[in-house]
CSV table of C-alpha atoms and ligand atoms in Angstrom, one decimal:
chain,number,residue,atom,x,y,z
A,1,MET,CA,-66.6,6.6,1.6
A,2,ASP,CA,-66.2,10.0,2.0
A,3,ILE,CA,-63.8,11.5,0.0
A,4,ASN,CA,-62.2,14.7,1.8
A,5,SER,CA,-61.9,12.9,5.0
A,6,LEU,CA,-59.8,10.0,3.6
A,7,LYS,CA,-57.6,13.4,1.4
A,8,THR,CA,-57.2,14.7,5.7
A,9,GLN,CA,-55.9,10.8,6.8
A,10,ILE,CA,-53.6,10.6,3.3
A,11,ASP,CA,-52.2,13.3,3.8
A,12,ALA,CA,-51.8,13.2,7.0
A,13,ASP,CA,-49.5,10.0,6.8
A,14,ILE,CA,-47.6,10.8,3.9
A,15,GLU,CA,-46.2,14.0,6.3
A,16,LYS,CA,-45.3,11.7,8.3
A,17,ILE,CA,-42.9,9.7,6.0
A,18,ASP,CA,-39.1,10.7,6.7
A,19,SER,CA,-37.7,7.2,5.5
A,20,PRO,CA,-37.8,5.4,2.2
A,21,ALA,CA,-39.4,2.7,3.7
A,22,ALA,CA,-41.4,4.6,5.5
A,23,LEU,CA,-42.1,5.9,2.1
A,24,GLU,CA,-42.8,3.0,0.4
A,25,GLU,CA,-45.3,0.9,2.9
A,26,VAL,CA,-47.5,4.6,2.6
A,27,ARG,CA,-47.3,3.9,-1.8
A,28,VAL,CA,-48.4,0.9,-1.1
A,29,LYS,CA,-51.3,1.4,1.1
A,30,TYR,CA,-52.5,3.4,-0.9
A,31,LEU,CA,-51.4,2.7,-4.7
A,32,GLY,CA,-50.7,-1.0,-4.3
A,33,ARG,CA,-52.5,-4.1,-5.8
A,34,LYS,CA,-54.5,-3.8,-3.1
A,35,GLY,CA,-54.1,-0.9,-1.9
A,36,LEU,CA,-57.2,2.8,-1.4
A,37,ILE,CA,-57.5,3.3,-4.8
A,38,ALA,CA,-57.6,-0.1,-6.2
A,39,GLN,CA,-60.5,-0.9,-3.8
A,40,LEU,CA,-62.5,3.3,-4.4
A,41,THR,CA,-62.0,1.7,-8.1
A,42,SER,CA,-63.3,-1.7,-8.1
A,43,SER,CA,-65.8,-0.3,-6.2
A,44,ILE,CA,-68.0,2.4,-9.0
A,45,PRO,CA,-69.6,-0.6,-11.1
A,46,GLY,CA,-71.3,-1.7,-7.8
A,47,LEU,CA,-72.4,2.3,-7.6
A,48,PRO,CA,-75.5,3.8,-8.5
A,49,GLN,CA,-75.5,4.5,-12.6
A,50,GLU,CA,-76.0,8.9,-11.5
A,51,GLN,CA,-73.2,9.0,-9.3
A,52,ARG,CA,-70.0,6.3,-11.0
A,53,LYS,CA,-69.4,9.5,-13.3
A,54,THR,CA,-68.1,12.0,-9.9
A,55,PHE,CA,-67.3,8.7,-8.5
A,56,GLY,CA,-64.8,8.4,-10.8
A,57,GLN,CA,-63.7,11.3,-10.8
A,58,GLU,CA,-62.4,11.8,-7.7
A,59,VAL,CA,-60.9,8.9,-7.2
A,60,ASN,CA,-58.8,10.2,-9.9
A,61,GLU,CA,-57.6,13.6,-8.7
A,62,LEU,CA,-57.4,11.9,-5.2
A,63,LYS,CA,-54.8,9.2,-6.8
A,64,ALA,CA,-53.1,12.7,-9.1
A,65,ARG,CA,-52.9,14.3,-5.7
A,66,ILE,CA,-51.3,10.8,-3.9
A,67,LEU,CA,-49.0,10.5,-6.6
A,68,SER,CA,-47.7,14.2,-6.4
A,69,LEU,CA,-47.3,13.8,-2.6
A,70,LEU,CA,-45.2,10.8,-2.6
A,71,ASP,CA,-43.4,12.3,-5.3
A,72,GLU,CA,-42.9,15.6,-3.3
A,73,LYS,CA,-42.0,13.3,-0.5
A,74,GLN,CA,-39.1,11.1,-2.1
A,75,LYS,CA,-37.9,14.4,-2.6
A,76,SER,CA,-37.3,16.1,0.3
A,77,ILE,CA,-36.5,12.9,1.6
A,78,ALA,CA,-33.4,12.2,-0.7
A,79,GLY,CA,-32.2,15.8,-0.4
A,80,LYS,CA,-32.2,15.2,3.7
A,81,LYS,CA,-30.1,12.6,3.1
A,82,GLU,CA,-26.7,14.3,2.0
A,83,LEU,CA,-27.6,16.7,4.3
A,84,SER,CA,-28.5,14.8,7.6
A,85,PRO,CA,-26.1,14.5,9.9
A,86,SER,CA,-26.3,11.1,10.0
A,87,TYR,CA,-25.0,10.7,7.0
A,88,SER,CA,-22.0,12.0,6.7
A,89,ASP,CA,-20.4,11.8,10.4
A,90,ILE,CA,-17.1,13.6,9.9
A,91,SER,CA,-15.7,12.0,13.5
A,92,LEU,CA,-16.1,8.0,11.9
A,93,PRO,CA,-12.9,7.1,11.1
A,94,GLY,CA,-11.9,7.2,7.8
A,95,LEU,CA,-11.7,4.2,4.7
A,96,ALA,CA,-8.2,3.4,4.6
A,97,GLN,CA,-6.5,2.0,1.7
A,98,ASP,CA,-5.3,-1.0,2.4
A,99,LEU,CA,-0.9,-0.6,2.2
A,100,GLY,CA,0.9,-3.6,0.6
A,101,HIS,CA,4.5,-4.4,1.4
A,102,LEU,CA,7.3,-5.9,0.3
A,103,HIS,CA,7.6,-10.0,1.0
A,104,PRO,CA,10.3,-10.3,4.6
A,105,ILE,CA,12.0,-12.3,1.7
A,106,THR,CA,12.5,-9.2,-0.1
A,107,GLN,CA,13.5,-7.2,3.2
A,108,ILE,CA,15.7,-9.5,4.2
A,109,THR,CA,17.7,-9.3,0.3
A,110,ASN,CA,17.8,-5.4,0.8
A,111,GLU,CA,18.9,-5.3,3.7
A,112,ILE,CA,21.9,-8.0,3.4
A,113,CYS,CA,23.1,-6.2,0.1
A,114,ALA,CA,22.5,-2.6,2.0
A,115,ILE,CA,25.2,-4.1,4.3
A,116,PHE,CA,27.9,-4.8,2.1
A,117,SER,CA,26.8,-2.1,-0.1
A,118,ARG,CA,28.5,-0.2,3.1
A,119,MET,CA,31.6,-1.6,2.8
A,120,GLY,CA,31.9,-0.6,-1.4
A,121,PHE,CA,30.2,-4.0,-3.0
A,122,ILE,CA,28.6,-2.9,-6.4
A,123,ILE,CA,25.1,-4.8,-6.6
A,124,ILE,CA,24.3,-7.6,-9.9
A,125,GLU,CA,21.9,-9.9,-10.9
A,126,GLY,CA,21.8,-12.8,-13.1
A,127,PRO,CA,19.6,-14.6,-15.2
A,128,GLU,CA,17.3,-17.9,-13.5
A,129,VAL,CA,18.3,-19.6,-16.9
A,130,GLU,CA,21.9,-20.2,-17.2
A,131,THR,CA,24.1,-22.2,-19.1
A,132,GLU,CA,25.6,-25.5,-18.0
A,133,TYR,CA,29.3,-24.0,-18.8
A,134,ASN,CA,28.5,-21.1,-16.0
A,135,ASN,CA,26.3,-23.2,-13.6
A,136,PHE,CA,29.0,-26.2,-13.6
A,137,THR,CA,32.2,-26.4,-15.9
A,138,GLY,CA,33.4,-22.5,-15.5
A,139,LEU,CA,33.3,-23.2,-11.2
A,140,ASN,CA,34.6,-26.1,-11.9
A,141,ILE,CA,32.6,-28.4,-12.0
A,142,PRO,CA,33.3,-31.0,-14.7
A,143,LEU,CA,30.9,-32.6,-16.0
A,144,GLU,CA,31.8,-36.3,-14.1
A,145,HIS,CA,32.5,-34.4,-10.9
A,146,PRO,CA,29.9,-36.2,-8.0
A,147,SER,CA,29.4,-32.9,-7.0
A,148,ARG,CA,27.2,-31.9,-9.8
A,149,ASP,CA,24.7,-35.5,-8.9
A,150,VAL,CA,22.8,-33.2,-6.6
A,151,PHE,CA,22.1,-29.9,-8.7
A,152,ASP,CA,21.8,-31.3,-12.6
A,153,THR,CA,18.4,-30.7,-12.9
A,154,PHE,CA,15.6,-28.3,-14.7
A,155,TYR,CA,17.6,-28.9,-17.9
A,156,LEU,CA,15.1,-26.7,-20.5
A,157,ASN,CA,14.9,-27.4,-24.1
A,158,THR,CA,17.4,-26.2,-26.0
A,159,PRO,CA,16.9,-25.3,-29.7
A,160,LYS,CA,19.3,-27.2,-31.5
A,161,SER,CA,21.0,-24.5,-32.9
A,162,ASN,CA,22.0,-23.5,-29.2
A,163,THR,CA,25.6,-24.9,-28.4
A,164,GLN,CA,24.9,-24.7,-24.4
A,165,LYS,CA,23.0,-27.0,-22.6
A,166,LEU,CA,20.0,-24.5,-20.5
A,167,LEU,CA,18.8,-24.5,-17.1
A,168,LEU,CA,17.7,-23.1,-14.7
A,169,ARG,CA,20.6,-22.4,-12.5
A,170,SER,CA,20.8,-24.2,-9.1
A,171,HIS,CA,23.3,-20.9,-7.4
A,172,THR,CA,24.2,-17.6,-7.5
A,173,SER,CA,27.7,-18.6,-8.2
A,174,PRO,CA,27.3,-18.7,-11.8
A,175,VAL,CA,26.8,-14.8,-11.6
A,176,GLN,CA,30.9,-14.6,-11.4
A,177,ILE,CA,31.6,-16.3,-13.9
A,178,ARG,CA,29.1,-13.5,-15.8
A,179,VAL,CA,30.9,-11.1,-14.4
A,180,MET,CA,34.1,-11.6,-14.2
A,181,LYS,CA,33.9,-12.6,-17.8
A,182,SER,CA,33.0,-9.3,-18.8
A,183,ARG,CA,34.8,-6.8,-16.7
A,184,LYS,CA,38.3,-6.8,-14.8
A,185,PRO,CA,39.2,-6.8,-11.0
A,186,PRO,CA,39.3,-5.0,-8.6
A,187,LEU,CA,35.8,-6.3,-8.4
A,188,ALA,CA,33.7,-6.4,-5.6
A,189,VAL,CA,29.8,-7.5,-6.1
A,190,VAL,CA,27.3,-9.4,-4.4
A,191,VAL,CA,24.5,-11.3,-6.2
A,192,PRO,CA,20.6,-12.2,-5.3
A,193,GLY,CA,18.1,-14.0,-6.9
A,194,ARG,CA,16.4,-17.4,-7.4
A,195,VAL,CA,18.0,-20.5,-7.6
A,196,TYR,CA,16.1,-24.1,-7.5
A,197,ARG,CA,16.8,-27.8,-6.5
A,198,PRO,CA,15.6,-30.8,-7.0
A,199,ASP,CA,14.5,-31.1,-3.0
A,200,ALA,CA,11.4,-32.6,-2.3
A,201,VAL,CA,9.5,-29.4,-0.1
A,202,ASP,CA,9.2,-30.1,3.8
A,203,ALA,CA,9.7,-27.4,6.6
A,204,SER,CA,13.9,-26.8,5.7
A,205,HIS,CA,13.8,-27.1,1.7
A,206,SER,CA,11.9,-25.5,-0.9
A,207,PHE,CA,12.9,-26.5,-5.1
A,208,MET,CA,13.1,-22.7,-5.2
A,209,PHE,CA,14.9,-19.9,-2.6
A,210,HIS,CA,17.0,-17.2,-2.6
A,211,GLN,CA,20.2,-16.6,-2.1
A,212,ILE,CA,23.0,-14.3,-1.8
A,213,GLU,CA,26.4,-15.0,-3.4
A,214,GLY,CA,29.3,-12.5,-2.8
A,215,PHE,CA,33.0,-12.5,-4.0
A,216,MET,CA,36.2,-9.3,-4.5
A,217,VAL,CA,38.6,-10.5,-6.4
A,218,ASP,CA,41.7,-8.5,-6.4
A,219,GLU,CA,46.2,-8.4,-6.2
A,220,GLY,CA,46.2,-9.4,-3.1
A,221,ILE,CA,42.9,-11.2,-1.2
A,222,LYS,CA,43.9,-13.2,1.2
A,223,PHE,CA,41.2,-15.0,3.6
A,224,SER,CA,41.5,-13.2,6.4
A,225,HIS,CA,39.6,-10.0,4.1
A,226,LEU,CA,36.9,-12.3,3.5
A,227,LYS,CA,37.2,-13.0,7.6
A,228,GLY,CA,36.4,-9.0,8.6
A,229,VAL,CA,33.7,-8.8,6.3
A,230,LEU,CA,31.9,-11.9,6.5
A,231,GLU,CA,32.3,-10.2,10.7
A,232,VAL,CA,30.7,-7.3,9.4
A,233,PHE,CA,27.7,-9.0,7.8
A,234,ALA,CA,26.9,-11.1,10.4
A,235,LYS,CA,27.4,-9.0,13.0
A,236,SER,CA,24.7,-6.3,11.6
A,237,VAL,CA,22.2,-9.1,11.2
A,238,PHE,CA,22.0,-10.4,13.5
A,239,GLY,CA,24.3,-8.1,16.1
A,240,GLU,CA,26.8,-7.7,17.8
A,241,ASP,CA,27.6,-10.3,20.9
A,242,ILE,CA,27.1,-12.9,17.4
A,243,LYS,CA,30.1,-15.4,17.1
A,244,MET,CA,31.1,-16.8,14.0
A,245,ARG,CA,33.3,-20.3,13.0
A,246,PHE,CA,34.8,-21.7,10.0
A,247,ARG,CA,35.0,-25.5,10.0
A,248,PRO,CA,36.8,-27.0,6.9
A,249,HIS,CA,34.6,-28.1,3.7
A,250,PHE,CA,34.7,-28.7,0.1
A,251,PHE,CA,33.6,-26.7,-2.7
A,252,PRO,CA,35.1,-27.3,-6.2
A,253,PHE,CA,34.7,-23.3,-6.9
A,254,THR,CA,36.7,-22.4,-3.7
A,255,GLU,CA,40.2,-24.0,-2.1
A,256,PRO,CA,40.3,-23.9,0.3
A,257,SER,CA,36.7,-23.5,1.1
A,258,ALA,CA,35.1,-23.6,4.4
A,259,GLU,CA,31.0,-23.6,5.5
A,260,VAL,CA,30.8,-20.8,7.7
A,261,ASP,CA,28.0,-21.4,11.3
A,262,ILE,CA,26.9,-18.4,13.6
A,263,SER,CA,26.2,-18.8,17.2
A,264,CYS,CA,22.9,-19.8,17.5
A,265,ALA,CA,20.7,-16.6,17.7
A,266,ILE,CA,17.8,-17.8,19.6
A,267,CYS,CA,19.5,-19.7,22.9
A,268,ARG,CA,23.2,-18.2,22.0
A,269,GLY,CA,25.7,-20.9,21.7
A,270,LYS,CA,24.1,-23.1,24.6
A,271,GLY,CA,22.0,-25.7,22.4
A,272,CYS,CA,18.2,-25.8,21.5
A,273,SER,CA,16.5,-27.0,19.6
A,274,SER,CA,16.4,-25.0,17.2
A,275,CYS,CA,20.5,-26.2,16.4
A,276,GLY,CA,19.5,-29.9,17.5
A,277,ARG,CA,21.9,-28.8,20.5
A,278,LYS,CA,24.8,-27.4,18.7
A,279,GLY,CA,24.7,-24.6,19.1
A,280,TRP,CA,25.8,-23.7,15.5
A,281,LEU,CA,23.9,-22.7,12.9
A,282,GLU,CA,25.7,-22.9,9.2
A,283,ILE,CA,25.1,-19.8,7.7
A,284,LEU,CA,27.2,-19.8,4.1
A,285,GLY,CA,29.6,-21.6,2.5
A,286,ALA,CA,32.5,-19.9,1.7
A,287,GLY,CA,36.2,-19.7,0.7
A,288,MET,CA,39.2,-18.7,-1.8
A,289,ILE,CA,38.2,-18.4,-6.0
A,290,HIS,CA,40.1,-21.3,-7.5
A,291,PRO,CA,42.6,-20.4,-10.4
A,292,ASN,CA,40.4,-22.7,-12.8
A,293,VAL,CA,38.0,-20.6,-11.9
A,294,PHE,CA,40.2,-17.4,-13.2
A,295,LYS,CA,41.5,-19.4,-16.0
A,296,HIS,CA,37.8,-20.4,-17.3
A,297,VAL,CA,37.8,-16.1,-17.2
A,298,GLY,CA,40.6,-15.7,-18.7
A,299,TYR,CA,42.1,-13.6,-15.4
A,300,ASP,CA,46.2,-15.1,-14.8
A,301,PRO,CA,45.8,-16.8,-11.0
A,302,LYS,CA,49.7,-15.7,-10.9
A,303,LYS,CA,48.3,-12.1,-10.6
A,304,TYR,CA,45.1,-12.2,-9.3
A,305,THR,CA,43.7,-13.8,-5.2
A,306,GLY,CA,39.5,-13.8,-4.4
A,307,PHE,CA,37.6,-14.5,-2.3
A,308,ALA,CA,33.5,-16.0,-2.7
A,309,PHE,CA,31.0,-16.4,-0.6
A,310,GLY,CA,27.1,-18.3,-1.1
A,311,MET,CA,24.8,-17.5,1.3
A,312,GLY,CA,20.7,-19.1,1.5
A,313,VAL,CA,18.3,-16.3,2.1
A,314,ASP,CA,15.5,-18.0,3.2
A,315,ARG,CA,17.4,-19.3,5.9
A,316,ILE,CA,18.8,-16.5,7.7
A,317,ALA,CA,15.0,-15.0,7.1
A,318,MET,CA,13.9,-17.7,8.9
A,319,LEU,CA,16.6,-17.6,11.9
A,320,LYS,CA,15.9,-13.7,12.3
A,321,PHE,CA,12.7,-13.7,12.5
A,322,GLY,CA,11.5,-17.2,14.4
A,323,ILE,CA,11.0,-18.9,11.3
A,324,ASN,CA,10.3,-22.9,11.3
A,325,ASP,CA,8.5,-23.4,8.2
A,326,ILE,CA,10.4,-22.2,4.6
A,327,ARG,CA,6.7,-23.2,3.1
A,328,LEU,CA,4.8,-19.5,5.0
A,329,PHE,CA,7.0,-17.7,2.4
A,330,TYR,CA,5.9,-19.7,-1.0
A,331,GLU,CA,2.0,-19.9,0.9
A,332,ASN,CA,1.0,-16.0,0.3
A,333,ASP,CA,-0.8,-16.2,3.2
A,334,LEU,CA,-2.1,-12.5,4.4
A,335,ARG,CA,-1.9,-14.2,8.0
A,336,PHE,CA,1.5,-14.9,8.0
A,337,LEU,CA,3.0,-12.1,6.0
A,338,LYS,CA,1.5,-9.6,7.8
A,339,GLN,CA,3.4,-9.7,11.1
A,340,PHE,CA,6.6,-8.7,8.8
B,401,DAH,N1,27.7,-22.0,-4.5
B,401,DAH,C1,27.0,-22.5,-2.8
B,401,DAH,C2,25.9,-23.2,-3.1
B,401,DAH,O1,25.2,-23.3,-3.7
B,401,DAH,C3,27.0,-22.2,-1.8
B,401,DAH,C4,28.8,-21.2,-1.8
B,401,DAH,C5,29.8,-22.2,-0.9
B,401,DAH,C6,28.9,-19.9,-2.8
B,401,DAH,C7,30.9,-21.5,-1.8
B,401,DAH,C8,30.8,-19.3,-2.7
B,401,DAH,C9,31.1,-20.5,-2.3
B,401,DAH,O2,31.1,-18.2,-3.7
B,401,DAH,O3,33.3,-20.1,-2.3
B,401,DAH,O4,25.5,-24.3,-2.2
């Protein structure tokens, strides 16, 4: 075999290499287990004695030459990779960071709190683990009162040393008790937060959901103040042409009490499947704070009056965004959440 013509062939092959894959191909062709060098080496024993030594040396030199040429080539294509325009195309779009955003419930909560804050209300939060007293008794819901039934749940194992039973609050109203016990009127407060109920989960119920409580206490507060404040709220959230109505209702902690409806934001009051053909949707409960609540917190009910209201944030978010299943808020499905 003519070593010189092999050299020419090898040089040409290595010269042509322009990628790591091509480099590997040439390496295998010459240095692989069945490559040229291996074949030449295994042919040595079959040569006449006097040729073996020189031929062996020539094969070794050839191998060293291939190794060094491949090494050089590897360095040159690695350098090329950094400089090559195909590897740094500045016209390609950048690698954008995926930005998160606030959950739709948090967005609506913030929006509603901002509306009340513009009217002078301050925002206060309370604990989700509440005493039985604040959740019920202080709010004029005594032990045997039937209206406890639907809420009376999620009690926690309370140490014997605790005089009060603890539970996950069933509404945000207990924060009224906390705030009124620690501050003096005048008060205008909104309280956003999570609440817990023993409701079976379906399209419109969840065992955990969100409320915003609001209340105002001072001398001379009237039902008309409540109406005015709620009207500003409803128009800011649902638009100027939304209508409101107050239906008489019962809540132990307010007297008189009302449930408040808005004209259906979807059919504008005409009646559709979202509002059960009624044209109206209930969005909150409200009323004048019961004198017994004032007695529990040590306010003089002859001196002070006040109003209170409580709304379901999930419900309002569903109406505003046209969402028909409350469970969507709690499944962490990005395909849903990214739409807001
Ligand atoms: N706490 C009531 C509930 O969870 C909502 C409510 C109704 C709050 C009337 C109030 C109110 O402050 O005056 O159903």
